[in-house]
CSV table of C-alpha atoms in Angstrom, one decimal:
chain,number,residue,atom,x,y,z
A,17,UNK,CA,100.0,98.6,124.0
A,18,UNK,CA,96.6,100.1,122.7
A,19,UNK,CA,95.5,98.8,119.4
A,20,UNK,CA,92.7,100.3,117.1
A,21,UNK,CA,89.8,99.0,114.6
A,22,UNK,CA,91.4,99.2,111.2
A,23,UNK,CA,89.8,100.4,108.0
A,24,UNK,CA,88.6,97.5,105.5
A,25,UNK,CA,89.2,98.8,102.1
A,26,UNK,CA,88.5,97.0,98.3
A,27,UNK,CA,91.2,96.8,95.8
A,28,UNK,CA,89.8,96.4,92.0
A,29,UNK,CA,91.8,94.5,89.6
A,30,UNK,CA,92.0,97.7,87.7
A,31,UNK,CA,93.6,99.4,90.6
A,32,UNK,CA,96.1,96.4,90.9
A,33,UNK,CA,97.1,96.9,87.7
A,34,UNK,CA,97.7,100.4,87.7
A,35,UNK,CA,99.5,100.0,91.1
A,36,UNK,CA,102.1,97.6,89.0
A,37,UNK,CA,102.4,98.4,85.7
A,38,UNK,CA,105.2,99.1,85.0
A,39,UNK,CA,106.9,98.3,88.2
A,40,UNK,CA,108.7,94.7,86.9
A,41,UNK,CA,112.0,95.7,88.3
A,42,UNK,CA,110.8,96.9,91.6
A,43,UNK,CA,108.5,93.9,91.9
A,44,UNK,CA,111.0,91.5,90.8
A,45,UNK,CA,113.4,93.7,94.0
A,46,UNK,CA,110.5,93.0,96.0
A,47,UNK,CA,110.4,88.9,95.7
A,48,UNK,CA,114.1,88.6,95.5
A,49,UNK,CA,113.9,90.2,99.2
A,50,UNK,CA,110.7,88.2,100.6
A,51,UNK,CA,112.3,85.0,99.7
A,52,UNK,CA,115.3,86.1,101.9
A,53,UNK,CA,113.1,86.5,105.1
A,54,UNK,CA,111.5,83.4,104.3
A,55,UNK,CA,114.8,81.6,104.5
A,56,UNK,CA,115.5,83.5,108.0
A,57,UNK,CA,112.1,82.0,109.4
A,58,UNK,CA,110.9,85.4,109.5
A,59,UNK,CA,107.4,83.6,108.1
A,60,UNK,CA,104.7,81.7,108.3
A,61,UNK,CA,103.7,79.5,105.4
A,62,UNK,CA,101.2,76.4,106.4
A,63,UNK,CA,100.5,73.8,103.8
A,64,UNK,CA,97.9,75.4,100.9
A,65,UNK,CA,94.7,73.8,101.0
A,66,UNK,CA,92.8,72.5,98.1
A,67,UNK,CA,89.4,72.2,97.6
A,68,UNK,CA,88.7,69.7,94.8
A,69,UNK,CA,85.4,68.3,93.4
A,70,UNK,CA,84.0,65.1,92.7
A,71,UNK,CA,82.2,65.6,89.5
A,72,UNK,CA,85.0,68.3,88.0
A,73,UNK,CA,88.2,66.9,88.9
A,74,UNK,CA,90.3,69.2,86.8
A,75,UNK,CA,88.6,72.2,89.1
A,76,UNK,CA,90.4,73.1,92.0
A,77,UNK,CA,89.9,76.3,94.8
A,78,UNK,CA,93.5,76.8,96.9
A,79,UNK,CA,93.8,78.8,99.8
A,80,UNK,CA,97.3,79.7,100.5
A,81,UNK,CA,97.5,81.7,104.5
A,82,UNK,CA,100.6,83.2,105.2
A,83,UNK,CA,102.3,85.5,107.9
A,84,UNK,CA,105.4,87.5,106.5
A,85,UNK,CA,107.6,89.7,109.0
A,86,UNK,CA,110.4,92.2,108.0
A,87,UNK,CA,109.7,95.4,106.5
A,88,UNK,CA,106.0,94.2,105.5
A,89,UNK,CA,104.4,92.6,108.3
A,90,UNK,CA,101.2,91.5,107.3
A,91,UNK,CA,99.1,88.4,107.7
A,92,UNK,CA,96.4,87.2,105.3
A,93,UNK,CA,94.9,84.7,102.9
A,94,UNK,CA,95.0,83.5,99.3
A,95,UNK,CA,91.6,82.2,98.1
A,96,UNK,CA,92.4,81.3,94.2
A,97,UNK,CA,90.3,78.9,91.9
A,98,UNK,CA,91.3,77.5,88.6
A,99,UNK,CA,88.3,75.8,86.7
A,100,UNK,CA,90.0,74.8,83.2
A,101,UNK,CA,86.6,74.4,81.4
A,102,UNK,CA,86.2,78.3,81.8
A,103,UNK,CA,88.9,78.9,78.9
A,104,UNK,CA,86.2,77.3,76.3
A,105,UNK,CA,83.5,79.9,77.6
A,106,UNK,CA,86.2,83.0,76.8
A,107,UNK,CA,86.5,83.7,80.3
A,108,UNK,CA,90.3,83.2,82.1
A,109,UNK,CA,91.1,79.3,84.0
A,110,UNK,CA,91.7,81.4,87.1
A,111,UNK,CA,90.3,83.9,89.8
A,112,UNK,CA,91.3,85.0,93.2
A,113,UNK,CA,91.2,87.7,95.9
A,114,UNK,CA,93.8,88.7,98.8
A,115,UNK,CA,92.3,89.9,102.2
A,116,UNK,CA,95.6,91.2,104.3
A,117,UNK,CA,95.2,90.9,108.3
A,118,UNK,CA,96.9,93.7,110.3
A,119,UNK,CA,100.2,92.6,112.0
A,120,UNK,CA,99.0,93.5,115.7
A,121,UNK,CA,95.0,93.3,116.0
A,122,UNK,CA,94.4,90.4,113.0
A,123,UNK,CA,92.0,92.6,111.8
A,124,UNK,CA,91.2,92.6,107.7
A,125,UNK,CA,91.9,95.6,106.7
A,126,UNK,CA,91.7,94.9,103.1
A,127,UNK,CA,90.3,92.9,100.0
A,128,UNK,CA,92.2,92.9,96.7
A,129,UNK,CA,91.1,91.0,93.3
A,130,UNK,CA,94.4,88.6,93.1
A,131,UNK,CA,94.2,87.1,89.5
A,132,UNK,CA,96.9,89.8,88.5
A,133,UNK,CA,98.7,90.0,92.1
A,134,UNK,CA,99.1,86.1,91.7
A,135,UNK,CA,100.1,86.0,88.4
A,136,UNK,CA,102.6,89.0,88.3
A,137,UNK,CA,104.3,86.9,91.8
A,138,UNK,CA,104.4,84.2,89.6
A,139,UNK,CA,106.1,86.3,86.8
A,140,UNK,CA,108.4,87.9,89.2
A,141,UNK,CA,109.6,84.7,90.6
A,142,UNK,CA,110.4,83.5,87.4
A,143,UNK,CA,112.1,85.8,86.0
A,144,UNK,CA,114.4,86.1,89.1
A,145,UNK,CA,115.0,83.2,89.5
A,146,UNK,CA,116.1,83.5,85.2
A,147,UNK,CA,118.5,86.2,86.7
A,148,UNK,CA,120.1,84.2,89.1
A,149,UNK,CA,120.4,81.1,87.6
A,150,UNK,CA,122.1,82.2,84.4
A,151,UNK,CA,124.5,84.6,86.0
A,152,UNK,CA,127.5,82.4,85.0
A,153,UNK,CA,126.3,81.4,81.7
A,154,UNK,CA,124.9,84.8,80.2
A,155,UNK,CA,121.8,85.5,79.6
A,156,UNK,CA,120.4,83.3,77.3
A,157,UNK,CA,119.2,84.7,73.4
A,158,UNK,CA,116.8,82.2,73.0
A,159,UNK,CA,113.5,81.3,74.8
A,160,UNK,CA,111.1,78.9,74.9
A,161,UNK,CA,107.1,78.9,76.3
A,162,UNK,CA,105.2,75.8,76.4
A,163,UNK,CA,101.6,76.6,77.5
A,164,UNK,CA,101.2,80.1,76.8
A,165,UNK,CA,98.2,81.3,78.6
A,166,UNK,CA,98.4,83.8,81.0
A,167,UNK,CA,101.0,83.3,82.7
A,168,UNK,CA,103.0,82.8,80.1
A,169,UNK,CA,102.5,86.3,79.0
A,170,UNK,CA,103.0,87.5,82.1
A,171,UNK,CA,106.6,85.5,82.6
A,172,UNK,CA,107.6,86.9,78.9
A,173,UNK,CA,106.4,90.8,80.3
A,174,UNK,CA,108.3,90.6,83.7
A,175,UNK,CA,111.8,89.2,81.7
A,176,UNK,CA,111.2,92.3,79.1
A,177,UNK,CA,110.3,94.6,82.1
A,178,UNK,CA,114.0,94.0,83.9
A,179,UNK,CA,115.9,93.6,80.8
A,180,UNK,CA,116.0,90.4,79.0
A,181,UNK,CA,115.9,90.2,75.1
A,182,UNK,CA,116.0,87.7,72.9
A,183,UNK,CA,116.8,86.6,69.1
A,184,UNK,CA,114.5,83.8,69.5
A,185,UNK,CA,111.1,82.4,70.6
A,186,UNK,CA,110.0,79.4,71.2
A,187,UNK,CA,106.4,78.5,71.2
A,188,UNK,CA,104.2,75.7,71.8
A,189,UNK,CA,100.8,75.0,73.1
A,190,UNK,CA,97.9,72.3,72.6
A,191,UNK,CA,95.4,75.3,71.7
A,192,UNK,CA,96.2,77.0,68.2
A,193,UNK,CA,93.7,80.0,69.7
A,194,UNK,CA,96.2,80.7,72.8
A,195,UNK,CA,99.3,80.0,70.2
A,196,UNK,CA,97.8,83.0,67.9
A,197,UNK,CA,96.9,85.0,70.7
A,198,UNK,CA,100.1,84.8,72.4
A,199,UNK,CA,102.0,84.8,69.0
A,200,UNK,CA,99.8,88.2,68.4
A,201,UNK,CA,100.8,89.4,72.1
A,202,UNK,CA,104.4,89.0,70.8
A,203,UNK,CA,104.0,91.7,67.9
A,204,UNK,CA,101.8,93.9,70.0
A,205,UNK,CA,104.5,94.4,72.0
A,206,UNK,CA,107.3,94.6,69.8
A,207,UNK,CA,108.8,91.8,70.0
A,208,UNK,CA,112.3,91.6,67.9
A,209,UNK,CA,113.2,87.8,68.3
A,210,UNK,CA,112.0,85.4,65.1
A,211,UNK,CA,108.8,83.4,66.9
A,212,UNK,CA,108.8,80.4,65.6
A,213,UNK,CA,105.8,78.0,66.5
A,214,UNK,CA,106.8,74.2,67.4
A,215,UNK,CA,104.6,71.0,67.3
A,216,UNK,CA,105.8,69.6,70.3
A,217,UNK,CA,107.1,70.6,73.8
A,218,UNK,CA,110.4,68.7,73.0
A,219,UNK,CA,110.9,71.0,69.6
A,220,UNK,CA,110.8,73.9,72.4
A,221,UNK,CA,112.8,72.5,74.5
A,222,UNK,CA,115.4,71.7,72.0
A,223,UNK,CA,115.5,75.0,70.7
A,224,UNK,CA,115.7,77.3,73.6
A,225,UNK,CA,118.7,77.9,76.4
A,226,UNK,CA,115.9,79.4,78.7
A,227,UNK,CA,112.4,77.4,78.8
A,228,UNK,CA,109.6,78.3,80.7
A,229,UNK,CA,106.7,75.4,81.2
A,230,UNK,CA,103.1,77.3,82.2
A,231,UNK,CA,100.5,74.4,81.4
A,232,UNK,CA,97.9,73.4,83.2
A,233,UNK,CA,99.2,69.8,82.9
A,234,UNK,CA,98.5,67.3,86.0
A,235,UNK,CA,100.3,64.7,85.5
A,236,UNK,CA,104.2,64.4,83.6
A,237,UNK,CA,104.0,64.3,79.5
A,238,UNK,CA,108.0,65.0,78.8
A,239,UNK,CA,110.2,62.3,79.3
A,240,UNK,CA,112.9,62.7,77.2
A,241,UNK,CA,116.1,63.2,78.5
A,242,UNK,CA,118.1,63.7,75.7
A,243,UNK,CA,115.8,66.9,74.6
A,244,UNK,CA,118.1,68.5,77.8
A,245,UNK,CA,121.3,67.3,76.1
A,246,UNK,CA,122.3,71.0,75.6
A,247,UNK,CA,121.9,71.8,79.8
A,248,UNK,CA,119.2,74.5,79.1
A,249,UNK,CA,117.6,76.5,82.5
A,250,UNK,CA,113.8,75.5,82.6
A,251,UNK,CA,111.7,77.3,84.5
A,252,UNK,CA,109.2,74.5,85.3
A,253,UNK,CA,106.3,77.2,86.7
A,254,UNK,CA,103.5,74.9,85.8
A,255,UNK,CA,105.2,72.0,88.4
A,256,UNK,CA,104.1,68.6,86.7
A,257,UNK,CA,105.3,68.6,83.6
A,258,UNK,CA,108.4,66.7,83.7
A,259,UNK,CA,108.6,63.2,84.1
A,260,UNK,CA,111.3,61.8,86.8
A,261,UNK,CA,114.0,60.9,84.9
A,262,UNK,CA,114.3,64.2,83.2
A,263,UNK,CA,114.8,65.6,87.5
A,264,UNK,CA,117.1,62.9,88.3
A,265,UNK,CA,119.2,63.8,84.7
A,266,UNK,CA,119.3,67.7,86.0
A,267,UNK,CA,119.8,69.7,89.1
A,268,UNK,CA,116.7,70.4,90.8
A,269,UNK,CA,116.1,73.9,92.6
A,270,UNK,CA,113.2,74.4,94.4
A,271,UNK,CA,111.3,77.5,96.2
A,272,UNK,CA,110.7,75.8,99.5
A,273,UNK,CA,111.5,72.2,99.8
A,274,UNK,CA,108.1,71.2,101.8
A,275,UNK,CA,105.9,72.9,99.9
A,276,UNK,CA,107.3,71.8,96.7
A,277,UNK,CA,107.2,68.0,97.5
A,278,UNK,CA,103.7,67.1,97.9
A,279,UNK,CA,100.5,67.7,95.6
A,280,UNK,CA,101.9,64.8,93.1
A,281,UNK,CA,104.7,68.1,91.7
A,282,UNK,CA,107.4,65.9,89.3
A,283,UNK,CA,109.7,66.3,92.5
A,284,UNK,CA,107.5,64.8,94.7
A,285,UNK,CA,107.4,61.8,92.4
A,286,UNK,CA,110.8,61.8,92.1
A,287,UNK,CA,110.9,61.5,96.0
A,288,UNK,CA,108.2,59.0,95.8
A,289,UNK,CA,109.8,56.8,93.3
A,290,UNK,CA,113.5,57.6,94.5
A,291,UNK,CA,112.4,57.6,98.5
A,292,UNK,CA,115.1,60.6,98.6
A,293,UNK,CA,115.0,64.3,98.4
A,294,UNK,CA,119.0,63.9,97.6
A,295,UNK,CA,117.9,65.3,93.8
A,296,UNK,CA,117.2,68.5,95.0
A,297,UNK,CA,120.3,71.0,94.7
A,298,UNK,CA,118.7,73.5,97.2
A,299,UNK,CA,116.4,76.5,97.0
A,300,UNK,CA,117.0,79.5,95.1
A,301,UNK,CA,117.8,81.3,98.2
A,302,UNK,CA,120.2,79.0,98.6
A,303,UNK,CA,121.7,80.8,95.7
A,304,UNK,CA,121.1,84.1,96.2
A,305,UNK,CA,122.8,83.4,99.1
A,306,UNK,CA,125.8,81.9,97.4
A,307,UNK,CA,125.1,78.4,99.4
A,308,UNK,CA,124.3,76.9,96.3
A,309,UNK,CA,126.5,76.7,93.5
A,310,UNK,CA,124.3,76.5,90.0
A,311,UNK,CA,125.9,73.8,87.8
A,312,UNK,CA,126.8,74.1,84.1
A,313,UNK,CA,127.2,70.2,83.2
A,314,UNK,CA,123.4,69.6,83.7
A,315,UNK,CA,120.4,71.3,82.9
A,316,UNK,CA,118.7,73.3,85.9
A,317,UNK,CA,115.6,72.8,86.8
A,318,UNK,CA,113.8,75.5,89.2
A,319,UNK,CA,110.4,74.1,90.3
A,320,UNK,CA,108.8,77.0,92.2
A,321,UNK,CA,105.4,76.1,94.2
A,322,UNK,CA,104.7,79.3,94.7
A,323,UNK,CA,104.3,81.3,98.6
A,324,UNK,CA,101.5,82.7,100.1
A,325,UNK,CA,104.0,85.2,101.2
A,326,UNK,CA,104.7,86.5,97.8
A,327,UNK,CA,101.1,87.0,97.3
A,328,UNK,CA,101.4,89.4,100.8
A,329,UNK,CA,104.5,90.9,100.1
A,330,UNK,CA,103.1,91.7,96.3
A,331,UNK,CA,99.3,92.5,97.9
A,332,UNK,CA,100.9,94.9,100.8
A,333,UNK,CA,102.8,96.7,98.3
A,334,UNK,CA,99.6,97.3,95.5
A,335,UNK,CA,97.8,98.3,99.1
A,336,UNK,CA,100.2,101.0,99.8
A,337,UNK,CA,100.0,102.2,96.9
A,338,UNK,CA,96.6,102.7,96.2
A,339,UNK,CA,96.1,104.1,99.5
A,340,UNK,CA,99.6,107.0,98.9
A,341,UNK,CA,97.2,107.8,95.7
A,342,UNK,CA,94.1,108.2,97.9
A,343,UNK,CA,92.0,105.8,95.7
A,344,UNK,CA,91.2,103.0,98.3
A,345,UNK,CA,87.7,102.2,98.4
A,346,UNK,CA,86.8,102.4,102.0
A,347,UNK,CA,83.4,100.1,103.2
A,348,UNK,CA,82.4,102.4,106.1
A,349,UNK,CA,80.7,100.2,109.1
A,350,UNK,CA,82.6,97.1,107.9
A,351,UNK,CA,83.2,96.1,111.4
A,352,UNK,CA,80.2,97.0,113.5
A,353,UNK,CA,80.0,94.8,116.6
A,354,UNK,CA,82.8,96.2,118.7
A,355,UNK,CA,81.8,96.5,121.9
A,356,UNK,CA,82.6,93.7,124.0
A,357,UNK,CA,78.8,94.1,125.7
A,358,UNK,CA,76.7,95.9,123.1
């Protein structure tokens, strides 16, 4: 088999988010069907890495490398910071780029800012797992945000983008300037639901049947059970919000079981305290895939980690489409050494 040099092309965030506006639905299609090769070991996803600093321990770099198969085929690498103390400078926590190896030679072909292809996977995931989760209750008419940065925004865009409505939202956040600029994000975009703005993240949780956590929290700060009396659906994005005993009081779903227990998550303390992963329901392929059966007794819990291979699957996709427009910016001579003996 003969194999050839590929092209190495840049991908702006401005071309990223042309390439997916709009698309929530066909996004959304596109993560539903990359966590279904991932559960037929049609990937590779190693361990992230972080890279963590002594003297700014809330700063964190992650690289997340990833192989998908199937109809995408691409190899590649996350490389994504999140330095907290930028948000008090007016610049966004988080930054990231994509490079995608080709599937036979390993060659880069391309480089893609990844703030917005991480956060719309991260919407995407969300709100499909929303979908499948509430398919026996209905679709809930009231929703709840605690930490409404970014991805907050985002989550709220992709549930609008496939559908979802509601009569109520939920809001809550330590900052009052993210509250008012989510709050004002709301009525930009035409919001219909009453917003009503809570002092707590148990006041949230109380009043919402869908509840989505997106904090930068490290370390669990909601403990009380009974605030899940009513067996809401929490989407638990942010990972370490939740104390223990609000897991073992719910059925936990995860987005990869090894992934997911490890980096001090709330399930990985539960298995640390418990010395069991028998809390854990399953993954949410396990329900796509109808080996799961989602519980109405109990609140449910769906802690997602988040896969390098959505970040490929999402990052192929904005590639392909950038390139059917004939807008990639090509670095001529990228590779230059390619003779074995000069």
């Amino acid at each position: 088999m003969t194999a050839a040099v590929p092209s190495f092309a840049l991908v702006s965030g401005a071309q990223v988010q042309r390439a997916l506006q709009g698309r929530e639905t066909q996004v959304v299609e596109l993560v539903e069907a990359t966590y279904l090769v991932h559960a037929s070991g049609d990937t590779v996803n190693p361990p992230s890495y972080f890279l963590r600093f002594p003297d700014r321990p809330s700063a964190r770099i992650i690289a997340l490398p990833a192989s998908i198969g199937g109809d995408v085929r691409v190899h590649g690498v996350k490389w994504i910071s999140s330095f907290p103390d930028n948000v008090a400078s007016g610049i966004p926590r988080a930054s990231a780029v994509l490079v995608l190896n080709d599937h036979q030679t390993g060659y880069p072909f391309a480089c893609l800012e990844a703030s917005v292809v991480s956060a719309s996977r991260t919407a995407a995931s969300a709100a499909l797992a929303a979908d499948w989760l509430t398919r026996d209750r209905g679709r809930p008419a009231r929703v709840g945000f605690v930490g409404v940065g970014l991805i907050a925004r985002y989550v709220h865009t992709y549930l609008t983008g496939t559908g979802w409505s509601f009569d109520e939202v939920a809001v809550h956040d330590l900052s009052a300037d993210s509250t008012a600029g989510f709050c004002g994000y709301l009525e930009r975009t035409g919001t219909t639901g009453r917003v009503t703005v809570h002092d707590s993240p148990e006041a949230v949780v109380r009043a919402s049947d869908l509840v989505v956590f997106a904090t930068i929290a490290g370390r669990p700060y909601v403990s009380d059970v009974t605030a899940f009396a009513h067996c809401p659906v929490v989407l638990h994005v942010s990972l370490r919000d939740l104390a223990p005993e609000v897991l073992l009081a719910s059925a936990n779903l995860v987005d990869d079981v090894e992934h997911c227990l490890k980096a001090d998550t709330s399930p990985h303390l539960v298995e640390q305290l418990t010395g069991s992963r028998d809390f854990l329901l399953g993954t949410l392929a396990d329900v796509m895939t109808g080996r799961v059966t989602v519980p109405h007794d109990r609140p449910v819990i769906f802690s997602p980690f988040g896969l390098g291979v959505l970040d490929l699957a999402v990052g192929r996709f904005v590639h392909d489409e950038v390139a059917r427009a004939g807008d990639l910016h090509v670095v001529d001579d990228f590779f230059t050494e390619l003779s074995r003996y000069g």
